[in-house]
PDB file of C-alpha atoms in Angstrom:
ATOM      1  CA  MET A  13     -76.791 -14.832 -17.717  1.00 53.00           C
ATOM      2  CA  SER A  14     -77.644 -11.343 -18.828  1.00 57.00           C
ATOM      3  CA  GLU A  15     -75.230  -8.888 -20.417  1.00 54.00           C
ATOM      4  CA  ARG A  16     -74.995  -7.047 -17.111  1.00 58.00           C
ATOM      5  CA  ASP A  17     -73.783 -10.207 -15.276  1.00 61.00           C
ATOM      6  CA  THR A  18     -70.916 -11.008 -17.632  1.00 61.00           C
ATOM      7  CA  PRO A  19     -67.382 -10.712 -16.244  1.00 61.00           C
ATOM      8  CA  PHE A  20     -66.450  -8.508 -19.221  1.00 63.00           C
ATOM      9  CA  PRO A  21     -69.229  -5.972 -19.863  1.00 64.00           C
ATOM     10  CA  ARG A  22     -69.766  -4.947 -23.442  1.00 67.00           C
ATOM     11  CA  ASP A  23     -67.787  -1.932 -24.540  1.00 67.00           C
ATOM     12  CA  PRO A  24     -70.004   0.559 -26.366  1.00 67.00           C
ATOM     13  CA  GLY A  25     -67.240   1.159 -28.912  1.00 65.00           C
ATOM     14  CA  ALA A  26     -66.763  -2.538 -29.654  1.00 65.00           C
ATOM     15  CA  PRO A  27     -67.869  -3.974 -32.990  1.00 63.00           C
ATOM     16  CA  GLU A  28     -71.055  -6.062 -32.973  1.00 66.00           C
ATOM     17  CA  SER A  29     -70.512  -9.720 -32.082  1.00 59.00           C
ATOM     18  CA  SER A  30     -71.876 -12.671 -34.027  1.00 60.00           C
ATOM     19  CA  GLY A  31     -74.229 -13.554 -31.191  1.00 58.00           C
ATOM     20  CA  ALA A  32     -72.200 -16.490 -29.890  1.00 58.00           C
ATOM     21  CA  PRO A  33     -72.150 -16.529 -26.053  1.00 58.00           C
ATOM     22  CA  GLU A  34     -68.436 -17.396 -25.967  1.00 56.00           C
ATOM     23  CA  ALA A  35     -67.565 -14.298 -27.955  1.00 54.00           C
ATOM     24  CA  ALA A  36     -69.495 -12.068 -25.531  1.00 58.00           C
ATOM     25  CA  THR A  37     -67.657 -13.320 -22.424  1.00 67.00           C
ATOM     26  CA  ALA A  38     -64.166 -13.702 -23.857  1.00 70.00           C
ATOM     27  CA  PRO A  39     -61.845 -10.735 -23.377  1.00 69.00           C
ATOM     28  CA  PRO A  40     -60.606  -9.155 -26.585  1.00 67.00           C
ATOM     29  CA  ALA A  41     -57.175 -10.148 -27.795  1.00 71.00           C
ATOM     30  CA  TYR A  42     -54.827  -7.294 -26.995  1.00 66.00           C
ATOM     31  CA  THR A  43     -51.552  -6.495 -28.613  1.00 70.00           C
ATOM     32  CA  PRO A  44     -49.599  -3.308 -27.900  1.00 69.00           C
ATOM     33  CA  GLY A  45     -50.604  -0.643 -30.378  1.00 73.00           C
ATOM     34  CA  ASN A  46     -53.768  -2.502 -31.279  1.00 75.00           C
ATOM     35  CA  ALA A  47     -55.668  -1.423 -34.384  1.00 78.00           C
ATOM     36  CA  GLN A  48     -58.824  -1.026 -32.284  1.00 79.00           C
ATOM     37  CA  PRO A  49     -58.597   2.404 -30.632  1.00 78.00           C
ATOM     38  CA  ARG A  50     -60.828   1.316 -27.728  1.00 77.00           C
ATOM     39  CA  LEU A  51     -58.071  -1.072 -26.578  1.00 76.00           C
ATOM     40  CA  ASN A  52     -55.448   1.683 -26.604  1.00 78.00           C
ATOM     41  CA  ARG A  53     -57.279   3.897 -24.110  1.00 79.00           C
ATOM     42  CA  PRO A  54     -55.516   4.997 -20.908  1.00 78.00           C
ATOM     43  CA  VAL A  55     -55.888   2.755 -17.895  1.00 74.00           C
ATOM     44  CA  HIS A  56     -58.256   5.097 -16.040  1.00 73.00           C
ATOM     45  CA  GLU A  57     -60.649   4.971 -19.002  1.00 78.00           C
ATOM     46  CA  ARG A  58     -60.441   1.199 -19.434  1.00 76.00           C
ATOM     47  CA  TYR A  59     -60.881   0.531 -15.711  1.00 75.00           C
ATOM     48  CA  PRO A  60     -62.968   3.336 -14.186  1.00 74.00           C
ATOM     49  CA  GLN A  61     -63.385   1.403 -10.935  1.00 74.00           C
ATOM     50  CA  ILE A  62     -59.664   1.901 -10.171  1.00 69.00           C
ATOM     51  CA  ARG A  63     -59.346   5.375  -8.708  1.00 68.00           C
ATOM     52  CA  PRO A  64     -56.090   7.232  -8.043  1.00 65.00           C
ATOM     53  CA  THR A  65     -56.787   6.952  -4.321  1.00 64.00           C
ATOM     54  CA  SER A  66     -57.507   3.219  -4.295  1.00 59.00           C
ATOM     55  CA  GLY A  67     -55.640   1.834  -1.316  1.00 61.00           C
ATOM     56  CA  TYR A  68     -53.979   4.538   0.761  1.00 62.00           C
ATOM     57  CA  GLY A  69     -56.796   7.062   0.354  1.00 62.00           C
ATOM     58  CA  ASP A  70     -59.676   4.638   0.741  1.00 61.00           C
ATOM     59  CA  PRO A  71     -61.889   5.830   3.633  1.00 64.00           C
ATOM     60  CA  ARG A  72     -62.780   2.221   4.473  1.00 63.00           C
ATOM     61  CA  ILE A  73     -59.196   1.559   5.557  1.00 61.00           C
ATOM     62  CA  ARG A  74     -58.824   2.824   9.107  1.00 66.00           C
ATOM     63  CA  HIS A  75     -55.886   0.916  10.546  1.00 65.00           C
ATOM     64  CA  THR A  76     -52.827  -0.219   8.661  1.00 64.00           C
ATOM     65  CA  GLY A  77     -49.928  -2.204   9.966  1.00 67.00           C
ATOM     66  CA  PRO A  78     -49.665  -4.662  12.825  1.00 70.00           C
ATOM     67  CA  GLY A  79     -51.035  -2.382  15.564  1.00 66.00           C
ATOM     68  CA  PRO A  80     -50.029   0.091  18.234  1.00 65.00           C
ATOM     69  CA  GLY A  81     -46.657  -0.457  19.866  1.00 66.00           C
ATOM     70  CA  ALA A  82     -45.361  -2.847  17.215  1.00 67.00           C
ATOM     71  CA  GLY A  83     -41.651  -2.563  16.653  1.00 65.00           C
ATOM     72  CA  THR A  84     -40.944  -0.771  19.917  1.00 67.00           C
ATOM     73  CA  GLU A  85     -38.959  -2.418  22.654  1.00 67.00           C
ATOM     74  CA  GLN A  86     -41.221  -3.542  25.469  1.00 72.00           C
ATOM     75  CA  GLU A  87     -38.492  -4.676  27.887  1.00 76.00           C
ATOM     76  CA  PRO A  88     -35.220  -2.832  27.170  1.00 76.00           C
ATOM     77  CA  GLU A  89     -33.450  -4.355  30.223  1.00 80.00           C
ATOM     78  CA  ARG A  90     -34.140  -7.881  29.024  1.00 80.00           C
ATOM     79  CA  SER A  91     -33.029  -6.981  25.519  1.00 80.00           C
ATOM     80  CA  SER A  92     -29.730  -5.522  26.690  1.00 84.00           C
ATOM     81  CA  LYS A  93     -29.104  -8.544  28.933  1.00 83.00           C
ATOM     82  CA  LEU A  94     -29.739 -10.948  26.055  1.00 82.00           C
ATOM     83  CA  SER A  95     -27.525  -8.899  23.732  1.00 87.00           C
ATOM     84  CA  ALA A  96     -24.661  -8.954  26.241  1.00 85.00           C
ATOM     85  CA  ARG A  97     -24.986 -12.715  26.745  1.00 82.00           C
ATOM     86  CA  LEU A  98     -25.097 -13.252  22.997  1.00 85.00           C
ATOM     87  CA  ALA A  99     -21.957 -11.149  22.490  1.00 90.00           C
ATOM     88  CA  LEU A 100     -20.150 -13.105  25.213  1.00 84.00           C
ATOM     89  CA  ALA A 101     -21.248 -16.451  23.790  1.00 82.00           C
ATOM     90  CA  LEU A 102     -20.150 -15.450  20.272  1.00 88.00           C
ATOM     91  CA  THR A 103     -16.759 -14.380  21.623  1.00 89.00           C
ATOM     92  CA  VAL A 104     -16.343 -17.761  23.308  1.00 85.00           C
ATOM     93  CA  VAL A 105     -17.380 -19.614  20.143  1.00 85.00           C
ATOM     94  CA  ILE A 106     -14.827 -17.656  18.092  1.00 91.00           C
ATOM     95  CA  GLY A 107     -12.211 -18.548  20.738  1.00 88.00           C
ATOM     96  CA  GLN A 108     -13.208 -22.198  20.463  1.00 88.00           C
ATOM     97  CA  LEU A 109     -12.739 -22.148  16.704  1.00 91.00           C
ATOM     98  CA  TRP A 110      -9.344 -20.512  17.089  1.00 90.00           C
ATOM     99  CA  GLY A 111      -8.401 -23.036  19.797  1.00 89.00           C
ATOM    100  CA  LEU A 112      -9.529 -25.946  17.640  1.00 91.00           C
ATOM    101  CA  THR A 113      -7.290 -24.700  14.832  1.00 92.00           C
ATOM    102  CA  ILE A 114      -4.293 -24.546  17.187  1.00 90.00           C
ATOM    103  CA  VAL A 115      -5.047 -27.976  18.688  1.00 90.00           C
ATOM    104  CA  VAL A 116      -5.299 -29.635  15.279  1.00 92.00           C
ATOM    105  CA  ASP A 117      -2.061 -27.955  14.102  1.00 91.00           C
ATOM    106  CA  GLU A 118      -0.177 -29.122  17.225  1.00 88.00           C
ATOM    107  CA  TRP A 119      -1.617 -32.624  17.020  1.00 89.00           C
ATOM    108  CA  MET A 120      -0.606 -32.956  13.364  1.00 92.00           C
ATOM    109  CA  ALA A 121       2.883 -31.647  14.194  1.00 92.00           C
ATOM    110  CA  GLY A 122       3.226 -34.410  16.801  1.00 90.00           C
ATOM    111  CA  ASP A 123       3.190 -32.174  19.905  1.00 87.00           C
ATOM    112  CA  THR A 124       0.487 -34.087  21.785  1.00 88.00           C
ATOM    113  CA  GLY A 125       1.176 -32.372  25.139  1.00 88.00           C
ATOM    114  CA  THR A 126       0.193 -28.960  23.780  1.00 86.00           C
ATOM    115  CA  ALA A 127      -2.750 -30.544  21.957  1.00 86.00           C
ATOM    116  CA  TRP A 128      -4.087 -31.944  25.253  1.00 89.00           C
ATOM    117  CA  TRP A 129      -3.781 -28.534  26.915  1.00 89.00           C
ATOM    118  CA  GLY A 130      -5.672 -27.067  23.978  1.00 87.00           C
ATOM    119  CA  ALA A 131      -8.359 -29.739  24.298  1.00 88.00           C
ATOM    120  CA  GLY A 132      -8.710 -28.752  27.969  1.00 91.00           C
ATOM    121  CA  PHE A 133      -9.159 -25.119  26.878  1.00 88.00           C
ATOM    122  CA  LEU A 134     -11.924 -26.167  24.494  1.00 88.00           C
ATOM    123  CA  VAL A 135     -13.732 -28.117  27.243  1.00 91.00           C
ATOM    124  CA  LEU A 136     -13.399 -25.165  29.624  1.00 90.00           C
ATOM    125  CA  SER A 137     -14.784 -22.722  27.059  1.00 86.00           C
ATOM    126  CA  PHE A 138     -17.697 -25.084  26.384  1.00 87.00           C
ATOM    127  CA  LEU A 139     -18.457 -25.088  30.125  1.00 90.00           C
ATOM    128  CA  VAL A 140     -18.399 -21.266  30.093  1.00 83.00           C
ATOM    129  CA  VAL A 141     -20.997 -21.213  27.314  1.00 81.00           C
ATOM    130  CA  LEU A 142     -23.076 -23.785  29.200  1.00 86.00           C
ATOM    131  CA  GLY A 143     -22.865 -21.596  32.321  1.00 85.00           C
ATOM    132  CA  ILE A 144     -24.019 -18.557  30.341  1.00 77.00           C
ATOM    133  CA  TRP A 145     -26.943 -20.591  29.104  1.00 79.00           C
ATOM    134  CA  LEU A 146     -27.870 -21.719  32.626  1.00 85.00           C
ATOM    135  CA  VAL A 147     -27.687 -18.220  34.169  1.00 80.00           C
ATOM    136  CA  ASP A 148     -31.297 -17.234  33.485  1.00 72.00           C
ATOM    137  CA  PRO A 149     -33.616 -20.139  32.626  1.00 73.00           C
ATOM    138  CA  LYS A 150     -36.697 -17.910  32.207  1.00 72.00           C
ATOM    139  CA  ASP A 151     -35.254 -16.379  29.017  1.00 65.00           C
ATOM    140  CA  ARG A 152     -35.486 -19.629  27.098  1.00 60.00           C
TER     141      ARG A 152
END
């Protein structure tokens, strides 16, 4: 392996090494405010291959992002229909939770007649959600 092929090329300002191959390939130990001025150089001097325009200004990059049309609504009618069904289903689920609270309170109080009516309400609201789900099978 020649000096040109090493992962850490020799810095012209570096002190001469002892000739050991490990010392030539090992990166220098760096501590902030190092006594060796060559290690305290600005980043653009230490790494000349990193230019200020690396990335966004690179002429090799032609297309960024996922592609044309990404993030735009392709079928707004379908989206509004799904949003309306979701809002209705969430309203029914909130009603079911409220109804379950009432049913449990009545059952614990000993009023089983009201609890059975409440259980019927819960079954009916479940059937409403099931009907909403069955309305348009192609959206699943």
